[in-house]
Short mmCIF file of C-alpha atoms in Angstrom, two decimals:
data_model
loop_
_atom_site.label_atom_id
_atom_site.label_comp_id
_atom_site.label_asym_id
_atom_site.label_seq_id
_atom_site.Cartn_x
_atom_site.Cartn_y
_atom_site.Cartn_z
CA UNK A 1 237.55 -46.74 138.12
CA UNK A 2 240.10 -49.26 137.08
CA UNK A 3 242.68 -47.26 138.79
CA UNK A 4 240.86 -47.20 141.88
CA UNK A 5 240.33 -50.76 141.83
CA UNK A 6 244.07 -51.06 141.88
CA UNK A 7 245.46 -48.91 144.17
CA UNK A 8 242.80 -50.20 146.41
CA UNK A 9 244.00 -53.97 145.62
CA UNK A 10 247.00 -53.74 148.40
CA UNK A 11 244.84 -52.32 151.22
CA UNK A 12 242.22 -55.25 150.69
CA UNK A 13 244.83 -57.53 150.59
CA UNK A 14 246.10 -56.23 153.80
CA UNK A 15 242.99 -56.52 155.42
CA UNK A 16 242.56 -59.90 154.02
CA UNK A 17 239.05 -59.63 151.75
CA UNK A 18 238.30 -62.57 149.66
CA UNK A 19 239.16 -60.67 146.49
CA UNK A 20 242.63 -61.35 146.42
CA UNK A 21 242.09 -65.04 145.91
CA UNK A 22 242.61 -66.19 142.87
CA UNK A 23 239.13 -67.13 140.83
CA UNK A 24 238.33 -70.41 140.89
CA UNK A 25 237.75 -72.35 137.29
CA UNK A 26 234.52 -74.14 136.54
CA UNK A 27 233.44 -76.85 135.43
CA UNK A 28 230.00 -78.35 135.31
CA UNK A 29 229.40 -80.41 138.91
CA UNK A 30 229.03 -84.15 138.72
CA UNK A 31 225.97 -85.34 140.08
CA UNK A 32 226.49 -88.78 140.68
CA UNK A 33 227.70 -88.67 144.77
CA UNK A 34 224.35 -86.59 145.56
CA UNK A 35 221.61 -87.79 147.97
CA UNK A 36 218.18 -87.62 147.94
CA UNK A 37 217.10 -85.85 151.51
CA UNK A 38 213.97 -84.88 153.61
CA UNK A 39 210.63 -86.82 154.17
CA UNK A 40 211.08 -88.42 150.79
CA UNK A 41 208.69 -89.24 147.90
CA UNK A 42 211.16 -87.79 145.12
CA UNK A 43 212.81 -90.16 142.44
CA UNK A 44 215.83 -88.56 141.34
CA UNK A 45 217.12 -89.97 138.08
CA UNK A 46 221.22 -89.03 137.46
CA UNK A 47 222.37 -89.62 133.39
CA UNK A 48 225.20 -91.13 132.55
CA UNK A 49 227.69 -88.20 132.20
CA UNK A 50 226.61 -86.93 135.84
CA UNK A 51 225.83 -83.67 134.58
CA UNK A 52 221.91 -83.76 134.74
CA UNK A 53 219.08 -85.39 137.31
CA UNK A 54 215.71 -85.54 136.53
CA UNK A 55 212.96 -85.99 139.11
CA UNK A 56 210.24 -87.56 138.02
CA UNK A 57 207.41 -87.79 140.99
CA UNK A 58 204.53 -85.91 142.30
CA UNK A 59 205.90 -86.00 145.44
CA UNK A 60 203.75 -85.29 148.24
CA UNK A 61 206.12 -83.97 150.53
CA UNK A 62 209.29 -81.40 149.96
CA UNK A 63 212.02 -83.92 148.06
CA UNK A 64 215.63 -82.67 148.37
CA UNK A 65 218.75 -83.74 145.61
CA UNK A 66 221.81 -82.41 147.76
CA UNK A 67 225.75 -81.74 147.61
CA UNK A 68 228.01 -83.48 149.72
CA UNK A 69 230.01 -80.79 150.39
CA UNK A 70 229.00 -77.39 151.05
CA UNK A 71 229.40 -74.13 149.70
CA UNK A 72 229.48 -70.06 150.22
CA UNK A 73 230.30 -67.64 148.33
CA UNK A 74 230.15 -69.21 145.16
CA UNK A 75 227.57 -68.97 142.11
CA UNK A 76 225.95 -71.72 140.86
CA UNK A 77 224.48 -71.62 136.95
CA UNK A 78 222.45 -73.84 135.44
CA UNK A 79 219.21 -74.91 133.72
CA UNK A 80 215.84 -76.40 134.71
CA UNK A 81 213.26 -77.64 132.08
CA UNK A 82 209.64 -78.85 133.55
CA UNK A 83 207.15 -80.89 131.11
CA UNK A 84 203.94 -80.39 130.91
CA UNK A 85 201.40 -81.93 133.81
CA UNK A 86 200.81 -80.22 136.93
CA UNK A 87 201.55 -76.47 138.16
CA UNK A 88 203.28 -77.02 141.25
CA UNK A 89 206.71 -76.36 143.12
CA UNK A 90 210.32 -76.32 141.88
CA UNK A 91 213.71 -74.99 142.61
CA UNK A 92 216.97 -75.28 145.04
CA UNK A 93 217.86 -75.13 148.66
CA UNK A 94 221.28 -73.96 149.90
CA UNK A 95 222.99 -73.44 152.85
CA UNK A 96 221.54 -76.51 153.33
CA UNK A 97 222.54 -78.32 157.11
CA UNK A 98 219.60 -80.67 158.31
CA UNK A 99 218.11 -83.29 157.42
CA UNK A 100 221.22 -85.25 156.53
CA UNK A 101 219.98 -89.26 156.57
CA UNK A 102 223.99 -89.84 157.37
CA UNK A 103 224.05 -87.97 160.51
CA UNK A 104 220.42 -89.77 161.47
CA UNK A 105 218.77 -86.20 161.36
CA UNK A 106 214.99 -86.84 161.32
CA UNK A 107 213.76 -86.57 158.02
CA UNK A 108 211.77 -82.85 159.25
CA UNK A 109 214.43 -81.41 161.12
CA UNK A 110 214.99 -78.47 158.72
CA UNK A 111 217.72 -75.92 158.40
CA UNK A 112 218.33 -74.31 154.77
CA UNK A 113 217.52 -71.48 152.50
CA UNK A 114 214.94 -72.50 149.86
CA UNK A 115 214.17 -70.51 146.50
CA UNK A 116 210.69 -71.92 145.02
CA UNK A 117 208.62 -71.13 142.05
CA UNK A 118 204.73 -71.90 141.18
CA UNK A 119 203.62 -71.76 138.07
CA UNK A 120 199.66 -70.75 138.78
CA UNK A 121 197.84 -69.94 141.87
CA UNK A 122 196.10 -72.77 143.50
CA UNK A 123 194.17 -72.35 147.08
CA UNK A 124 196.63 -70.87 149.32
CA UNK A 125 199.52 -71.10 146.86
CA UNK A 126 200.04 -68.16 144.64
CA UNK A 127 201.57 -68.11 141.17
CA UNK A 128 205.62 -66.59 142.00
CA UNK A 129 208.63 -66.89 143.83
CA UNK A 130 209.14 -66.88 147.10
CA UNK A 131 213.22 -66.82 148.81
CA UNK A 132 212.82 -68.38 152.49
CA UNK A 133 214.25 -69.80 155.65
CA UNK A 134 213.29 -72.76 156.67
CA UNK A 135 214.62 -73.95 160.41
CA UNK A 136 213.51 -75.86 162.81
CA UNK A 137 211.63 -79.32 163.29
CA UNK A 138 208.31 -79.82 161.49
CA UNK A 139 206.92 -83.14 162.67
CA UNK A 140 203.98 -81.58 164.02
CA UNK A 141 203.51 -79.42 161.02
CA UNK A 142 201.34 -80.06 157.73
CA UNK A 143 203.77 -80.69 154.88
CA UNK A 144 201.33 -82.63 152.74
CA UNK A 145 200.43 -81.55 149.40
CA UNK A 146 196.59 -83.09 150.55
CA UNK A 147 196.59 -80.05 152.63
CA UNK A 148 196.41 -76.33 150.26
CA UNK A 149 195.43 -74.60 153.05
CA UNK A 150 197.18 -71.83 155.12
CA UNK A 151 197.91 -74.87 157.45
CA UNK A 152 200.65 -75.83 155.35
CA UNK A 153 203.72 -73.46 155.02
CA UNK A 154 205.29 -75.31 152.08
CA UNK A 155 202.52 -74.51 150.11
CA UNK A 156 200.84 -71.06 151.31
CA UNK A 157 204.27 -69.15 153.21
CA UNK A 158 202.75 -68.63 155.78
CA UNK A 159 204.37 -69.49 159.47
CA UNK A 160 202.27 -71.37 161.50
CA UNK A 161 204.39 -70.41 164.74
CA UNK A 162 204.89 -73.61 166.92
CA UNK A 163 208.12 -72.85 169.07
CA UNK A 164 209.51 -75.57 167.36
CA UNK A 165 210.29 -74.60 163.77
CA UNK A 166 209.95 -71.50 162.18
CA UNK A 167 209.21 -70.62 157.68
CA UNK A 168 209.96 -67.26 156.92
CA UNK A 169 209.99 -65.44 153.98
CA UNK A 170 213.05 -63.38 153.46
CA UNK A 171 211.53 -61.88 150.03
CA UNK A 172 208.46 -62.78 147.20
CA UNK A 173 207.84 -61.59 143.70
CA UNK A 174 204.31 -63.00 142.91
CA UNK A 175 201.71 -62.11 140.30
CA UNK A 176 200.53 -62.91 136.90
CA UNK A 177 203.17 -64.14 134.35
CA UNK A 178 205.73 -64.72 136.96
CA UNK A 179 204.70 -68.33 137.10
CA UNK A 180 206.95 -71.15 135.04
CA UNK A 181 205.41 -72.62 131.72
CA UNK A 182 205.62 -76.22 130.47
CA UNK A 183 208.47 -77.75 128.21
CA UNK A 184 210.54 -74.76 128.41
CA UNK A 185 213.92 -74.22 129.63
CA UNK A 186 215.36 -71.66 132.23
CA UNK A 187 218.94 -70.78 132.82
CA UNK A 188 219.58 -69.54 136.45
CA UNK A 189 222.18 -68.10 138.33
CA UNK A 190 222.64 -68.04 142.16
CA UNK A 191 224.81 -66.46 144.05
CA UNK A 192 225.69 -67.40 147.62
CA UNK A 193 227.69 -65.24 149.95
CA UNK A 194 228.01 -64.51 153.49
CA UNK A 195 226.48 -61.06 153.24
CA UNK A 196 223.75 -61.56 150.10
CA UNK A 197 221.69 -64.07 147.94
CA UNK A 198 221.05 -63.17 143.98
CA UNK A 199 219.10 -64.98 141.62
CA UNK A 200 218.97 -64.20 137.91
CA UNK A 201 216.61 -66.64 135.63
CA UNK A 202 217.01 -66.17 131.40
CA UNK A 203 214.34 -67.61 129.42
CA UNK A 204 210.84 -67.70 128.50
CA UNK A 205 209.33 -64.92 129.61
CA UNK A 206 212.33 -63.28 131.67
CA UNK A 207 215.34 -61.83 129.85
CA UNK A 208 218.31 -61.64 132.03
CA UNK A 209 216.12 -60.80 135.22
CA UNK A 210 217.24 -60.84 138.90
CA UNK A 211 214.18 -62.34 140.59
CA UNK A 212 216.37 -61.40 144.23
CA UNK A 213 219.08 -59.53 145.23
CA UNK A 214 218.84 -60.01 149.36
CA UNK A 215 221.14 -58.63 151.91
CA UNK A 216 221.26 -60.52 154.98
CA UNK A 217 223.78 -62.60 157.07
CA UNK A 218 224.34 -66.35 155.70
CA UNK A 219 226.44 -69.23 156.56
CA UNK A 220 228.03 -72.03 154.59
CA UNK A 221 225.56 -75.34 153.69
CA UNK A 222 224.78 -77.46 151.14
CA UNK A 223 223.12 -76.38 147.68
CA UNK A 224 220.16 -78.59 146.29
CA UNK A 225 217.31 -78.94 143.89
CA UNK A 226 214.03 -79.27 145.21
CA UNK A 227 210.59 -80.08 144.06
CA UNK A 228 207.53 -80.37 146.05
CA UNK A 229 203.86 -81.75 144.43
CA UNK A 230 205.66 -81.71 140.65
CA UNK A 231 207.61 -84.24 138.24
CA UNK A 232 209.44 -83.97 135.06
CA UNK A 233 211.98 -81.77 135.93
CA UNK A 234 215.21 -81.49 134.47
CA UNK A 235 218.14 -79.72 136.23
CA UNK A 236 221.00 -79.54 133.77
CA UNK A 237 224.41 -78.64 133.54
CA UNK A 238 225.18 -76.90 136.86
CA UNK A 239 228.56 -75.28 136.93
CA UNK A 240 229.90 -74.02 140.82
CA UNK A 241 232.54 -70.67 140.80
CA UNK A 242 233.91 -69.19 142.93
CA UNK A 243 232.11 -65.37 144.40
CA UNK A 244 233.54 -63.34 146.72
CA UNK A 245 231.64 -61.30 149.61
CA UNK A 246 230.79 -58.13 148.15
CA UNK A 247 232.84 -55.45 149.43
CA UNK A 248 232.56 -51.24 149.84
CA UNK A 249 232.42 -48.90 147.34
CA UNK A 250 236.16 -48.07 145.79
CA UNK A 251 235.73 -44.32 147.35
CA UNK A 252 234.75 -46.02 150.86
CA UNK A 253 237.92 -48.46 150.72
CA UNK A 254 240.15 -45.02 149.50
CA UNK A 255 238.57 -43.14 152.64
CA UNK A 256 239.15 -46.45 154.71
CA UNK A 257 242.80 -46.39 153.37
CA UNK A 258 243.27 -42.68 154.27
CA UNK A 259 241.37 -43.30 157.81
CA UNK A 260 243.95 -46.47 158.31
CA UNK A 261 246.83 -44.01 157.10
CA UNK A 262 245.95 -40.84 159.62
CA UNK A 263 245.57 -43.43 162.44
CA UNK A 264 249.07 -44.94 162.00
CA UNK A 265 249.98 -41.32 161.53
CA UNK A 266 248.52 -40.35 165.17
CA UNK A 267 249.94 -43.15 166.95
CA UNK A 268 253.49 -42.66 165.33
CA UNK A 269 253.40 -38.72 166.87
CA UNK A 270 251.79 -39.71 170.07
CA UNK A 271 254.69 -42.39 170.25
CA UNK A 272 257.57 -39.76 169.19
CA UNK A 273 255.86 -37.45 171.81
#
């Protein structure tokens, strides 16, 4: 395999995929030029060091934290610790464009990828996680957390079709014991490329488990934390490399070589002839 790999390095190189650049070296992000974004209701709490915010609101609409610069095709790893209170809504957005308060977006013009997790069923809310896309403008949509009904698509997933915004879920994994629990810590790991989204969570109950592994076609934004009806969380620690699209097989790239090679071949005799 390792000898594939190689031989194959030149030709990728040639056809200039991302995995000849040289890997980039982490280091845990500072926090401290981030912005709270959306409809609002979050209080986002950076320490000292940078390294860790902690929101600590019920907030009745979705809160954002967000990057100022944005990312693809990189992984992000981190942790998240929730206290006890509540079951509600946690986890990140990324390729996060709209609503930026600094371009004077309105605060539910949406456009981003949001990963969220329940911890127990509640109305129209199921315990789970749900990977979505979220675009579109939502004024005239119920974002409430008043409103548990199917009404509301931050809390039940379901699109409520106006021709002005649009919630759809890309992929779910929902069910008993796939919920968070209280005062315990999870380390995650997402990565963002242009061609797929995977998210790994260690702790409590899952061991090294990818909750999604989604193919799809994505585009550089933001990344985020978000909360939506929950406080006392703790994201930690976040560290940003760098991850390369995925590419073919090493036997497709050889027969890609070879295909490359008998073309150059062809047009060299048709030339001579």
């Amino acid at each position: 395999m390792k000898k594939i790999l190689s031989s194959a390095r030149p030709l990728l190189c040639f056809l200039g995929v991302a995995l000849c650049a040289s890997n980039a070296v982490s280091g845990t992000i500072d926090l401290t030029g981030w912005s709270e974004e959306g409809p609002g209701g979050g209080v986002w709490t950076v320490n000292g060091g940078g390294s860790a915010v902690f929101q600590s609101v019920n907030s009745s609409t979705p809160t954002f934290f967000i990057s100022d610069d944005p990312f693809i095709n990189n992984t992000f790893s981190g942790s998240l610790t929730v206290g006890s209170g509540d079951n509600d809504f946690i986890g990140f957005v990324f390729g996060y464009t709209a609503p930026f308060s600094a371009n004077a977006d309105a605060t539910t013009d949406f456009e981003y990828l949001l990963f969220d997790w329940k911890q127990g069923n509640q109305a129209s809310a199921t315990e789970g996680f749900h990977l979505s896309k979220v675009t579109g403008d939502f004024a005239d949509n119920s974002i409430s957390h008043g409103d548990t009904s199917v009404t509301n698509p931050f809390w039940s997933h379901v699109d409520n079709v106006d021709g002005n915004s649009s919630f759809t879920v890309l992929d779910s994994d929902l069910g008993a014991g796939r919920g968070w629990a209280d005062n315990t810590t999870y380390d995650f790991e997402l990565t963002y490329q242009e061609n797929n989204v995977n998210i790994v969570i260690d702790g409590g109950a899952f061991s090294n488990e990818t909750i999604f592994n989604v193919g799809g076609v994505y585009t550089a934004g933001s990344f985020g934390f978000y909360n939506f009806s929950q406080a006392a969380v703790t994201y930690d620690g976040f560290t940003e490399d760098e991850a390369p699209p995925s590419v073919p097989e090493p036997g497709s790239l050889v027969l890609l070589g070879l295909g490359l090679a008998g073309l150059g071949f062809t047009r060299r005799r048709a030339k001579n002839g």
